[in-house]
PDB file of C-alpha atoms in Angstrom:
ATOM      1  CA  UNK A 333     -21.995 281.541  97.398  1.00 85.00           C
ATOM      2  CA  UNK A 334     -21.949 281.214  93.615  1.00 88.00           C
ATOM      3  CA  UNK A 335     -20.584 284.323  92.011  1.00 94.00           C
ATOM      4  CA  UNK A 336     -19.036 285.604  88.786  1.00 96.00           C
ATOM      5  CA  UNK A 337     -17.039 288.799  89.004  1.00 97.00           C
ATOM      6  CA  UNK A 338     -15.861 290.779  85.993  1.00 97.00           C
ATOM      7  CA  UNK A 339     -12.926 293.165  86.154  1.00 98.00           C
ATOM      8  CA  UNK A 340     -10.570 295.007  83.847  1.00 98.00           C
ATOM      9  CA  UNK A 341     -12.934 297.515  82.350  1.00 98.00           C
ATOM     10  CA  UNK A 342     -12.141 301.197  82.054  1.00 98.00           C
ATOM     11  CA  UNK A 343     -11.589 304.125  79.729  1.00 98.00           C
ATOM     12  CA  UNK A 344      -9.361 303.567  76.714  1.00 98.00           C
ATOM     13  CA  UNK A 345      -8.625 305.519  73.555  1.00 98.00           C
ATOM     14  CA  UNK A 346      -9.662 304.178  70.155  1.00 98.00           C
ATOM     15  CA  UNK A 347      -7.138 301.641  68.951  1.00 98.00           C
ATOM     16  CA  UNK A 348      -6.215 300.697  72.489  1.00 98.00           C
ATOM     17  CA  UNK A 349      -6.519 297.407  74.339  1.00 98.00           C
ATOM     18  CA  UNK A 350      -8.103 296.044  77.483  1.00 98.00           C
ATOM     19  CA  UNK A 351      -8.208 292.610  79.036  1.00 98.00           C
ATOM     20  CA  UNK A 352     -11.352 291.669  80.890  1.00 98.00           C
ATOM     21  CA  UNK A 353     -11.361 288.934  83.500  1.00 98.00           C
ATOM     22  CA  UNK A 354     -14.253 286.795  84.687  1.00 98.00           C
ATOM     23  CA  UNK A 355     -13.484 285.094  87.979  1.00 97.00           C
ATOM     24  CA  UNK A 356     -15.713 282.473  89.554  1.00 94.00           C
ATOM     25  CA  UNK A 357     -16.239 281.763  93.210  1.00 91.00           C
ATOM     26  CA  UNK A 358     -18.358 279.083  94.793  1.00 92.00           C
ATOM     27  CA  UNK A 359     -18.118 276.794  91.766  1.00 90.00           C
ATOM     28  CA  UNK A 360     -15.565 275.463  89.283  1.00 91.00           C
ATOM     29  CA  UNK A 361     -15.471 277.051  85.853  1.00 90.00           C
ATOM     30  CA  UNK A 362     -13.964 273.885  84.313  1.00 89.00           C
ATOM     31  CA  UNK A 363     -17.421 272.432  83.710  1.00 91.00           C
ATOM     32  CA  UNK A 364     -19.007 275.548  82.252  1.00 94.00           C
ATOM     33  CA  UNK A 365     -18.990 277.261  78.920  1.00 95.00           C
ATOM     34  CA  UNK A 366     -18.401 280.965  79.447  1.00 96.00           C
ATOM     35  CA  UNK A 367     -19.937 283.712  77.398  1.00 97.00           C
ATOM     36  CA  UNK A 368     -19.131 287.391  77.211  1.00 98.00           C
ATOM     37  CA  UNK A 369     -22.019 289.712  76.456  1.00 98.00           C
ATOM     38  CA  UNK A 370     -22.282 293.470  76.247  1.00 98.00           C
ATOM     39  CA  UNK A 371     -24.988 296.083  76.449  1.00 98.00           C
ATOM     40  CA  UNK A 372     -24.585 299.581  75.110  1.00 97.00           C
ATOM     41  CA  UNK A 373     -26.890 302.408  76.214  1.00 93.00           C
ATOM     42  CA  UNK A 374     -30.256 302.142  74.511  1.00 95.00           C
ATOM     43  CA  UNK A 375     -29.408 298.815  72.893  1.00 97.00           C
ATOM     44  CA  UNK A 376     -30.190 295.202  73.628  1.00 97.00           C
ATOM     45  CA  UNK A 377     -27.590 292.963  75.179  1.00 97.00           C
ATOM     46  CA  UNK A 378     -25.624 291.017  72.590  1.00 98.00           C
ATOM     47  CA  UNK A 379     -23.233 288.095  72.605  1.00 98.00           C
ATOM     48  CA  UNK A 380     -19.596 288.990  72.008  1.00 98.00           C
ATOM     49  CA  UNK A 381     -17.644 285.780  72.485  1.00 98.00           C
ATOM     50  CA  UNK A 382     -17.920 282.408  74.171  1.00 97.00           C
ATOM     51  CA  UNK A 383     -15.774 279.371  74.928  1.00 96.00           C
ATOM     52  CA  UNK A 384     -16.897 275.833  75.645  1.00 94.00           C
ATOM     53  CA  UNK A 385     -15.751 273.892  78.679  1.00 91.00           C
ATOM     54  CA  UNK A 386     -14.224 270.622  77.432  1.00 85.00           C
ATOM     55  CA  UNK A 387     -13.160 271.372  73.875  1.00 81.00           C
ATOM     56  CA  UNK A 388     -12.440 275.080  74.385  1.00 83.00           C
ATOM     57  CA  UNK A 389     -14.089 275.774  71.067  1.00 93.00           C
ATOM     58  CA  UNK A 390     -14.768 279.474  70.640  1.00 96.00           C
ATOM     59  CA  UNK A 391     -17.211 281.725  68.900  1.00 97.00           C
ATOM     60  CA  UNK A 392     -17.138 285.448  68.152  1.00 98.00           C
ATOM     61  CA  UNK A 393     -19.589 288.029  66.996  1.00 98.00           C
ATOM     62  CA  UNK A 394     -18.751 289.311  63.524  1.00 98.00           C
ATOM     63  CA  UNK A 395     -18.188 292.785  64.918  1.00 97.00           C
ATOM     64  CA  UNK A 396     -15.262 291.632  67.082  1.00 98.00           C
ATOM     65  CA  UNK A 397     -13.667 288.867  65.007  1.00 98.00           C
ATOM     66  CA  UNK A 398      -9.949 289.402  64.598  1.00 97.00           C
ATOM     67  CA  UNK A 399      -9.858 291.943  67.439  1.00 98.00           C
ATOM     68  CA  UNK A 400     -11.073 290.047  70.524  1.00 98.00           C
ATOM     69  CA  UNK A 401      -9.714 286.783  71.894  1.00 98.00           C
ATOM     70  CA  UNK A 402     -11.340 284.670  74.586  1.00 97.00           C
ATOM     71  CA  UNK A 403      -9.313 282.255  76.698  1.00 96.00           C
ATOM     72  CA  UNK A 404      -9.649 280.331  79.904  1.00 94.00           C
ATOM     73  CA  UNK A 405      -7.291 279.432  82.726  1.00 93.00           C
ATOM     74  CA  UNK A 406      -9.005 276.694  84.684  1.00 89.00           C
ATOM     75  CA  UNK A 407      -6.228 276.646  87.268  1.00 92.00           C
ATOM     76  CA  UNK A 408      -7.143 280.235  88.139  1.00 94.00           C
ATOM     77  CA  UNK A 409     -10.869 279.632  87.703  1.00 94.00           C
ATOM     78  CA  UNK A 410     -10.890 282.595  85.343  1.00 96.00           C
ATOM     79  CA  UNK A 411     -11.833 283.396  81.762  1.00 97.00           C
ATOM     80  CA  UNK A 412     -10.347 286.332  79.895  1.00 97.00           C
ATOM     81  CA  UNK A 413     -11.415 288.525  77.026  1.00 98.00           C
ATOM     82  CA  UNK A 414      -8.502 290.266  75.339  1.00 98.00           C
ATOM     83  CA  UNK A 415      -9.809 293.242  73.401  1.00 98.00           C
ATOM     84  CA  UNK A 416      -7.537 294.920  70.877  1.00 98.00           C
ATOM     85  CA  UNK A 417      -8.055 297.668  68.328  1.00 98.00           C
ATOM     86  CA  UNK A 418     -10.959 298.983  70.346  1.00 98.00           C
ATOM     87  CA  UNK A 419     -13.506 301.214  68.671  1.00 98.00           C
ATOM     88  CA  UNK A 420     -15.990 303.701  70.133  1.00 97.00           C
ATOM     89  CA  UNK A 421     -18.782 301.294  69.200  1.00 97.00           C
ATOM     90  CA  UNK A 422     -17.298 298.750  71.624  1.00 98.00           C
ATOM     91  CA  UNK A 423     -18.386 301.005  74.481  1.00 98.00           C
ATOM     92  CA  UNK A 424     -20.764 299.031  76.678  1.00 98.00           C
ATOM     93  CA  UNK A 425     -21.172 297.217  79.954  1.00 98.00           C
ATOM     94  CA  UNK A 426     -19.580 293.801  79.526  1.00 98.00           C
ATOM     95  CA  UNK A 427     -20.980 290.771  81.317  1.00 98.00           C
ATOM     96  CA  UNK A 428     -19.722 287.235  81.649  1.00 98.00           C
ATOM     97  CA  UNK A 429     -22.023 284.269  82.145  1.00 97.00           C
ATOM     98  CA  UNK A 430     -21.656 280.526  82.786  1.00 96.00           C
ATOM     99  CA  UNK A 431     -23.494 277.692  80.993  1.00 95.00           C
ATOM    100  CA  UNK A 432     -23.271 274.180  82.485  1.00 88.00           C
ATOM    101  CA  UNK A 433     -24.456 272.619  79.213  1.00 86.00           C
ATOM    102  CA  UNK A 434     -21.665 274.016  77.042  1.00 80.00           C
ATOM    103  CA  UNK A 435     -19.243 271.082  76.988  1.00 83.00           C
ATOM    104  CA  UNK A 436     -18.260 270.956  73.302  1.00 86.00           C
ATOM    105  CA  UNK A 437     -19.784 274.085  71.892  1.00 89.00           C
ATOM    106  CA  UNK A 438     -21.002 277.410  73.174  1.00 93.00           C
ATOM    107  CA  UNK A 439     -23.910 279.612  72.266  1.00 93.00           C
ATOM    108  CA  UNK A 440     -25.017 283.238  72.543  1.00 95.00           C
ATOM    109  CA  UNK A 441     -28.474 282.164  73.653  1.00 94.00           C
ATOM    110  CA  UNK A 442     -28.866 284.000  76.918  1.00 95.00           C
ATOM    111  CA  UNK A 443     -31.439 281.566  78.289  1.00 95.00           C
ATOM    112  CA  UNK A 444     -28.769 278.843  78.380  1.00 94.00           C
ATOM    113  CA  UNK A 445     -26.684 280.651  80.944  1.00 96.00           C
ATOM    114  CA  UNK A 446     -27.050 279.778  84.596  1.00 93.00           C
ATOM    115  CA  UNK A 447     -24.967 282.450  86.287  1.00 95.00           C
ATOM    116  CA  UNK A 448     -24.237 286.055  85.404  1.00 97.00           C
ATOM    117  CA  UNK A 449     -21.764 288.617  86.666  1.00 97.00           C
ATOM    118  CA  UNK A 450     -22.614 292.187  87.561  1.00 97.00           C
ATOM    119  CA  UNK A 451     -20.816 293.712  84.593  1.00 97.00           C
ATOM    120  CA  UNK A 452     -17.839 295.981  83.993  1.00 98.00           C
ATOM    121  CA  UNK A 453     -17.929 299.241  82.047  1.00 98.00           C
ATOM    122  CA  UNK A 454     -15.772 299.636  78.956  1.00 98.00           C
ATOM    123  CA  UNK A 455     -15.598 303.103  77.435  1.00 98.00           C
ATOM    124  CA  UNK A 456     -13.693 303.750  74.226  1.00 98.00           C
ATOM    125  CA  UNK A 457     -13.261 307.447  73.665  1.00 97.00           C
ATOM    126  CA  UNK A 458     -10.624 310.018  72.807  1.00 95.00           C
TER     127      UNK A 458
END
């Protein structure tokens, strides 16, 4: 069964850090670009960060540049999103998704992504 499972979300104070994980089962992440998306209440889902499969090139939304870092550990079949200096506006459900076509670059175009996880809640509040 093909599945992506996010974990690592939770409640954190402003300025704090969290590391999200996106683990794959039923397929190998090596061949997929991975994107992280988020959806805040009342807002549309938006791309946060992505990493390609072969070149590991990365992309970040302007709102998270310098604070978030995406990385992949193919041996563990897992992609991570390290989130530092968190702000209340980072509060959202975070989703990871896999794109088989993302060999040398990645995109925030949601229609490209073949598989999606169920999401993990991140709440930044004092």
